[in-house]
């Protein structure tokens, strides 16, 4: 009612009388005017919601510096989302009102899941905010859950969210616990900072590349291969240094090293696997996710 009153005080029109669809009783000019007013009403409500998010973000961060702000949002196409629920979360992310955006990308199968998340994860950029997909566990088989988790790992996103804890069954919980136990056995206690997360992600790529090289299933020109292996290993050391002692110098070294490692993967590399094109694409996506973590870390860490 407050938004309705404010809009009417600005335009002189009660938004309750507006409709997004043409009204047959109106002539052409009146229909055009009605459409223009409806768009203004939609824009007004979008701005009201965004202003609320901005105010809450600023207030809480002043009260608690370092607070991590997140929101669960709809993954619908932007025009549909703005028209129906006025949720302009892309602006919230790019303006750094939030640290994390969790997509409510709930789907019964992996194909539907990927259709929901790929437009946002592959085709868009959101500054220092991290955008991650959400997987709804309710009525989803463990096999489908694991498949969506794997799809997330191969997309340019730093992680995924499982919704909700109440739907986490014993079998899936055991599998996740074993995964964490494997990480602990490798000496990883669970990365707690963006830079440590980036280092952990890169170490996983290093292990994959190392295995493929050992099995002679990753090839590139001989003159390029040895320098590339050296660059891969040097970058691993730079990531460790950045995670342990964050600094501008270490960050710039990592960024430069990433560019050197990434370039050969765009051309002249062959992978002997059944899904080689998918594997190469997933490497690029995972490197993008690492870059996102670095950007986020740059905005939140010294």
Short mmCIF file of C-alpha atoms in Angstrom, two decimals:
data_model
loop_
_atom_site.label_atom_id
_atom_site.label_comp_id
_atom_site.label_asym_id
_atom_site.label_seq_id
_atom_site.Cartn_x
_atom_site.Cartn_y
_atom_site.Cartn_z
CA UNK A 1 0.00 0.00 0.00
CA UNK A 2 2.88 2.39 0.75
CA UNK A 3 4.45 1.76 -2.68
CA UNK A 4 1.05 2.22 -4.31
CA UNK A 5 0.52 5.54 -2.51
CA UNK A 6 4.02 6.80 -3.38
CA UNK A 7 3.64 5.93 -7.06
CA UNK A 8 0.26 7.66 -7.20
CA UNK A 9 1.69 10.76 -5.55
CA UNK A 10 4.42 10.90 -8.24
CA UNK A 11 2.35 10.11 -11.33
CA UNK A 12 -1.21 10.90 -10.30
CA UNK A 13 -2.20 7.36 -11.34
CA UNK A 14 -3.34 4.57 -9.03
CA UNK A 15 -1.25 1.52 -10.11
CA UNK A 16 -4.15 -0.74 -9.16
CA UNK A 17 -5.89 0.53 -12.31
CA UNK A 18 -2.99 -0.51 -14.57
CA UNK A 19 -2.54 -3.78 -16.44
CA UNK A 20 0.40 -5.29 -18.36
CA UNK A 21 -2.01 -6.54 -21.01
CA UNK A 22 -3.91 -4.42 -23.55
CA UNK A 23 -7.41 -3.42 -22.43
CA UNK A 24 -9.88 -3.80 -25.31
CA UNK A 25 -12.07 -0.95 -24.05
CA UNK A 26 -9.22 1.56 -24.54
CA UNK A 27 -8.24 3.16 -27.83
CA UNK A 28 -4.72 2.79 -29.24
CA UNK A 29 -3.28 5.93 -27.62
CA UNK A 30 -4.75 5.01 -24.24
CA UNK A 31 -3.28 1.50 -24.53
CA UNK A 32 0.17 2.95 -25.25
CA UNK A 33 -0.14 5.30 -22.27
CA UNK A 34 -1.25 2.39 -20.09
CA UNK A 35 1.77 0.33 -21.19
CA UNK A 36 4.17 3.19 -20.47
CA UNK A 37 2.68 3.67 -17.01
CA UNK A 38 2.84 -0.06 -16.30
CA UNK A 39 6.55 -0.08 -17.19
CA UNK A 40 7.09 2.91 -14.89
CA UNK A 41 5.24 1.07 -12.11
CA UNK A 42 7.42 -2.01 -12.61
CA UNK A 43 10.60 0.09 -12.63
CA UNK A 44 9.42 1.91 -9.50
CA UNK A 45 8.92 -1.37 -7.62
CA UNK A 46 12.28 -2.71 -8.81
CA UNK A 47 13.99 0.43 -7.50
CA UNK A 48 12.17 0.14 -4.18
CA UNK A 49 13.40 -3.43 -3.65
CA UNK A 50 16.95 -2.56 -4.73
CA UNK A 51 16.96 0.48 -2.44
CA UNK A 52 15.93 -1.76 0.46
CA UNK A 53 18.78 -4.20 -0.26
CA UNK A 54 21.27 -1.32 -0.50
CA UNK A 55 20.08 0.16 2.81
CA UNK A 56 20.18 -3.15 4.68
CA UNK A 57 23.62 -3.96 3.27
CA UNK A 58 25.09 -0.60 4.22
CA UNK A 59 23.56 -0.61 7.70
CA UNK A 60 24.70 -4.13 8.60
CA UNK A 61 28.21 -3.62 7.25
CA UNK A 62 28.64 -0.46 9.28
CA UNK A 63 27.53 -2.32 12.38
CA UNK A 64 29.55 -5.46 11.63
CA UNK A 65 32.53 -4.86 9.32
CA UNK A 66 33.54 -8.06 7.57
CA UNK A 67 30.02 -9.48 7.65
CA UNK A 68 29.34 -11.77 4.67
CA UNK A 69 26.06 -10.85 2.99
CA UNK A 70 24.17 -13.28 0.76
CA UNK A 71 20.74 -13.78 -0.77
CA UNK A 72 18.87 -16.71 -2.32
CA UNK A 73 17.38 -15.51 -5.60
CA UNK A 74 15.31 -16.79 -8.50
CA UNK A 75 17.21 -17.97 -11.57
CA UNK A 76 14.44 -16.96 -14.00
CA UNK A 77 15.25 -14.90 -17.12
CA UNK A 78 15.76 -11.26 -16.20
CA UNK A 79 12.73 -9.72 -17.96
CA UNK A 80 10.35 -12.30 -16.49
CA UNK A 81 11.87 -11.87 -13.03
CA UNK A 82 11.66 -8.08 -13.05
CA UNK A 83 8.07 -8.14 -14.26
CA UNK A 84 6.86 -10.76 -11.80
CA UNK A 85 8.86 -10.25 -8.60
CA UNK A 86 10.97 -7.11 -9.19
CA UNK A 87 14.15 -8.93 -8.11
CA UNK A 88 17.08 -7.20 -9.84
CA UNK A 89 19.77 -9.27 -8.15
CA UNK A 90 22.28 -8.62 -10.97
CA UNK A 91 22.40 -4.99 -9.90
CA UNK A 92 22.75 -6.00 -6.24
CA UNK A 93 25.75 -8.16 -7.14
CA UNK A 94 27.49 -5.68 -9.46
CA UNK A 95 27.03 -2.87 -6.93
CA UNK A 96 28.61 -5.10 -4.24
CA UNK A 97 25.58 -4.90 -1.97
CA UNK A 98 26.03 -8.65 -1.48
CA UNK A 99 29.02 -10.99 -1.30
CA UNK A 100 27.25 -14.17 -2.41
CA UNK A 101 24.29 -14.77 -4.71
CA UNK A 102 22.72 -18.23 -4.39
CA UNK A 103 20.57 -19.17 -7.36
CA UNK A 104 17.43 -21.13 -6.55
CA UNK A 105 18.13 -23.23 -9.64
CA UNK A 106 15.97 -26.13 -8.57
CA UNK A 107 15.46 -28.77 -11.26
CA UNK A 108 14.50 -32.44 -11.43
CA UNK A 109 17.35 -33.30 -13.82
CA UNK A 110 20.77 -32.02 -14.80
CA UNK A 111 19.68 -30.74 -18.21
CA UNK A 112 17.07 -28.50 -16.60
CA UNK A 113 19.58 -27.43 -13.96
CA UNK A 114 22.13 -26.41 -16.59
CA UNK A 115 19.51 -24.49 -18.58
CA UNK A 116 18.73 -22.44 -15.49
CA UNK A 117 22.29 -21.66 -14.41
CA UNK A 118 24.35 -21.39 -17.60
CA UNK A 119 22.97 -17.98 -18.70
CA UNK A 120 24.19 -16.50 -15.42
CA UNK A 121 27.39 -18.46 -14.84
CA UNK A 122 28.73 -18.58 -18.41
CA UNK A 123 27.40 -15.44 -20.08
CA UNK A 124 27.39 -12.83 -17.30
CA UNK A 125 29.86 -11.14 -14.97
CA UNK A 126 28.98 -9.85 -11.50
CA UNK A 127 32.06 -8.03 -10.29
CA UNK A 128 33.41 -9.22 -6.96
CA UNK A 129 30.18 -10.99 -5.94
CA UNK A 130 30.22 -14.78 -6.18
CA UNK A 131 27.24 -16.44 -7.87
CA UNK A 132 26.64 -20.12 -7.08
CA UNK A 133 23.86 -22.51 -8.11
CA UNK A 134 21.49 -24.10 -5.64
CA UNK A 135 20.48 -27.78 -5.77
CA UNK A 136 17.17 -28.74 -4.19
CA UNK A 137 17.40 -32.13 -2.47
CA UNK A 138 13.68 -32.66 -1.91
CA UNK A 139 12.41 -35.50 -4.15
CA UNK A 140 15.78 -35.61 -5.96
CA UNK A 141 17.56 -38.96 -6.16
CA UNK A 142 21.11 -39.22 -4.87
CA UNK A 143 22.32 -39.99 -8.40
CA UNK A 144 20.65 -36.84 -9.77
CA UNK A 145 22.05 -34.80 -6.88
CA UNK A 146 25.60 -35.99 -7.51
CA UNK A 147 25.19 -35.34 -11.24
CA UNK A 148 24.14 -31.73 -10.59
CA UNK A 149 27.01 -31.30 -8.14
CA UNK A 150 29.45 -32.51 -10.80
CA UNK A 151 27.89 -30.21 -13.40
CA UNK A 152 28.45 -27.31 -10.98
CA UNK A 153 32.12 -28.23 -10.56
CA UNK A 154 32.61 -28.01 -14.32
CA UNK A 155 30.97 -24.58 -14.64
CA UNK A 156 32.56 -21.18 -13.92
CA UNK A 157 31.34 -20.97 -10.33
CA UNK A 158 33.24 -21.36 -7.05
CA UNK A 159 30.75 -23.78 -5.52
CA UNK A 160 27.16 -24.84 -5.02
CA UNK A 161 24.56 -24.85 -2.26
CA UNK A 162 22.45 -27.84 -1.18
CA UNK A 163 18.91 -27.06 -0.06
CA UNK A 164 17.97 -28.02 2.53
CA UNK A 165 19.72 -29.73 5.45
CA UNK A 166 16.44 -31.40 6.46
CA UNK A 167 16.46 -33.30 3.13
CA UNK A 168 20.05 -34.52 3.42
CA UNK A 169 19.71 -38.31 3.68
CA UNK A 170 22.18 -40.67 5.34
CA UNK A 171 23.68 -42.02 2.10
CA UNK A 172 24.35 -38.58 0.63
CA UNK A 173 25.63 -37.30 3.97
CA UNK A 174 28.08 -40.22 4.16
CA UNK A 175 29.34 -39.53 0.64
CA UNK A 176 29.91 -35.84 1.42
CA UNK A 177 31.69 -36.76 4.67
CA UNK A 178 34.00 -39.12 2.76
CA UNK A 179 34.81 -36.37 0.28
CA UNK A 180 35.76 -34.06 3.13
CA UNK A 181 37.77 -36.84 4.76
CA UNK A 182 39.75 -37.26 1.51
CA UNK A 183 40.56 -33.57 1.57
CA UNK A 184 41.70 -33.79 5.19
CA UNK A 185 43.92 -36.76 4.33
CA UNK A 186 45.65 -34.57 1.76
CA UNK A 187 46.38 -32.07 4.52
CA UNK A 188 43.58 -29.68 3.57
CA UNK A 189 41.56 -28.48 6.55
CA UNK A 190 38.96 -26.74 4.43
CA UNK A 191 39.86 -23.42 2.80
CA UNK A 192 38.40 -20.55 4.80
CA UNK A 193 39.36 -17.57 2.64
CA UNK A 194 38.81 -16.78 -1.05
CA UNK A 195 42.54 -17.03 -1.75
CA UNK A 196 42.78 -20.39 0.01
CA UNK A 197 39.73 -21.60 -1.91
CA UNK A 198 41.36 -20.49 -5.17
CA UNK A 199 44.58 -22.30 -4.24
CA UNK A 200 42.63 -25.47 -3.43
CA UNK A 201 40.76 -25.29 -6.75
CA UNK A 202 44.00 -24.82 -8.66
CA UNK A 203 45.66 -27.73 -6.83
CA UNK A 204 42.81 -29.98 -8.00
CA UNK A 205 43.46 -28.92 -11.60
CA UNK A 206 47.17 -29.55 -11.12
CA UNK A 207 46.49 -33.09 -9.94
CA UNK A 208 44.25 -33.73 -12.95
CA UNK A 209 46.82 -32.40 -15.41
CA UNK A 210 49.60 -34.35 -13.72
CA UNK A 211 47.66 -37.61 -13.97
CA UNK A 212 46.86 -37.05 -17.65
CA UNK A 213 50.51 -36.24 -18.40
CA UNK A 214 51.68 -39.34 -16.53
CA UNK A 215 49.25 -41.46 -18.53
CA UNK A 216 50.37 -39.73 -21.76
CA UNK A 217 46.85 -38.54 -22.41
CA UNK A 218 47.54 -34.81 -22.59
CA UNK A 219 49.66 -33.49 -25.44
CA UNK A 220 50.84 -30.24 -26.91
CA UNK A 221 53.76 -29.18 -29.06
CA UNK A 222 57.03 -30.43 -27.53
CA UNK A 223 58.54 -26.95 -27.53
CA UNK A 224 55.53 -25.67 -25.59
CA UNK A 225 54.95 -28.58 -23.22
CA UNK A 226 58.00 -28.32 -20.97
CA UNK A 227 57.68 -24.55 -20.43
CA UNK A 228 53.97 -25.01 -19.73
CA UNK A 229 54.61 -27.69 -17.10
CA UNK A 230 57.10 -25.36 -15.43
CA UNK A 231 54.56 -22.53 -15.47
CA UNK A 232 51.89 -24.82 -13.98
CA UNK A 233 54.18 -25.79 -11.11
CA UNK A 234 55.40 -22.23 -10.53
CA UNK A 235 51.81 -21.04 -10.35
CA UNK A 236 51.03 -23.69 -7.73
CA UNK A 237 53.79 -22.22 -5.55
CA UNK A 238 52.49 -18.69 -6.13
CA UNK A 239 48.99 -19.77 -5.08
CA UNK A 240 50.37 -21.28 -1.88
CA UNK A 241 52.23 -18.06 -1.11
CA UNK A 242 49.11 -15.97 -1.72
CA UNK A 243 46.94 -18.20 0.48
CA UNK A 244 49.47 -18.13 3.33
CA UNK A 245 50.51 -14.47 3.09
CA UNK A 246 48.01 -12.38 1.11
CA UNK A 247 49.64 -9.38 -0.53
CA UNK A 248 49.33 -7.29 -3.66
CA UNK A 249 52.61 -8.69 -4.97
CA UNK A 250 51.53 -12.31 -4.55
CA UNK A 251 48.14 -11.55 -6.11
CA UNK A 252 49.70 -9.94 -9.18
CA UNK A 253 52.10 -12.88 -9.54
CA UNK A 254 49.17 -15.31 -9.45
CA UNK A 255 47.18 -13.32 -12.02
CA UNK A 256 50.14 -13.20 -14.39
CA UNK A 257 50.82 -16.90 -13.89
CA UNK A 258 47.19 -17.77 -14.58
CA UNK A 259 47.32 -15.95 -17.90
CA UNK A 260 50.48 -17.85 -18.89
CA UNK A 261 49.03 -21.23 -17.92
CA UNK A 262 45.69 -20.57 -19.56
CA UNK A 263 46.89 -19.43 -22.99
CA UNK A 264 48.14 -22.83 -24.29
CA UNK A 265 44.85 -24.45 -23.23
CA UNK A 266 43.04 -22.29 -25.77
CA UNK A 267 45.01 -23.70 -28.69
CA UNK A 268 47.20 -26.61 -29.63
CA UNK A 269 46.35 -28.94 -26.73
CA UNK A 270 44.94 -32.45 -27.17
CA UNK A 271 43.32 -34.62 -24.51
CA UNK A 272 42.83 -38.35 -25.04
CA UNK A 273 39.47 -38.82 -23.34
CA UNK A 274 36.02 -39.74 -24.60
CA UNK A 275 34.79 -36.21 -23.84
CA UNK A 276 37.86 -34.18 -24.73
CA UNK A 277 36.01 -31.04 -25.88
CA UNK A 278 33.94 -31.05 -22.68
CA UNK A 279 37.10 -31.52 -20.61
CA UNK A 280 38.85 -28.59 -22.27
CA UNK A 281 35.79 -26.38 -21.81
CA UNK A 282 35.47 -27.38 -18.15
CA UNK A 283 39.12 -26.42 -17.54
CA UNK A 284 38.44 -22.95 -18.89
CA UNK A 285 35.34 -22.69 -16.69
CA UNK A 286 37.23 -23.83 -13.61
CA UNK A 287 40.00 -21.32 -14.28
CA UNK A 288 37.32 -18.63 -14.58
CA UNK A 289 35.93 -19.70 -11.19
CA UNK A 290 39.42 -19.34 -9.73
CA UNK A 291 39.67 -15.82 -11.18
CA UNK A 292 36.30 -15.01 -9.59
CA UNK A 293 37.63 -16.10 -6.21
CA UNK A 294 40.70 -13.89 -6.69
CA UNK A 295 38.50 -10.90 -7.55
CA UNK A 296 36.32 -11.58 -4.52
CA UNK A 297 39.37 -11.97 -2.31
CA UNK A 298 40.79 -8.70 -3.59
CA UNK A 299 37.64 -6.92 -2.39
CA UNK A 300 37.46 -8.64 1.01
CA UNK A 301 41.06 -9.39 2.06
CA UNK A 302 44.00 -7.07 2.65
#
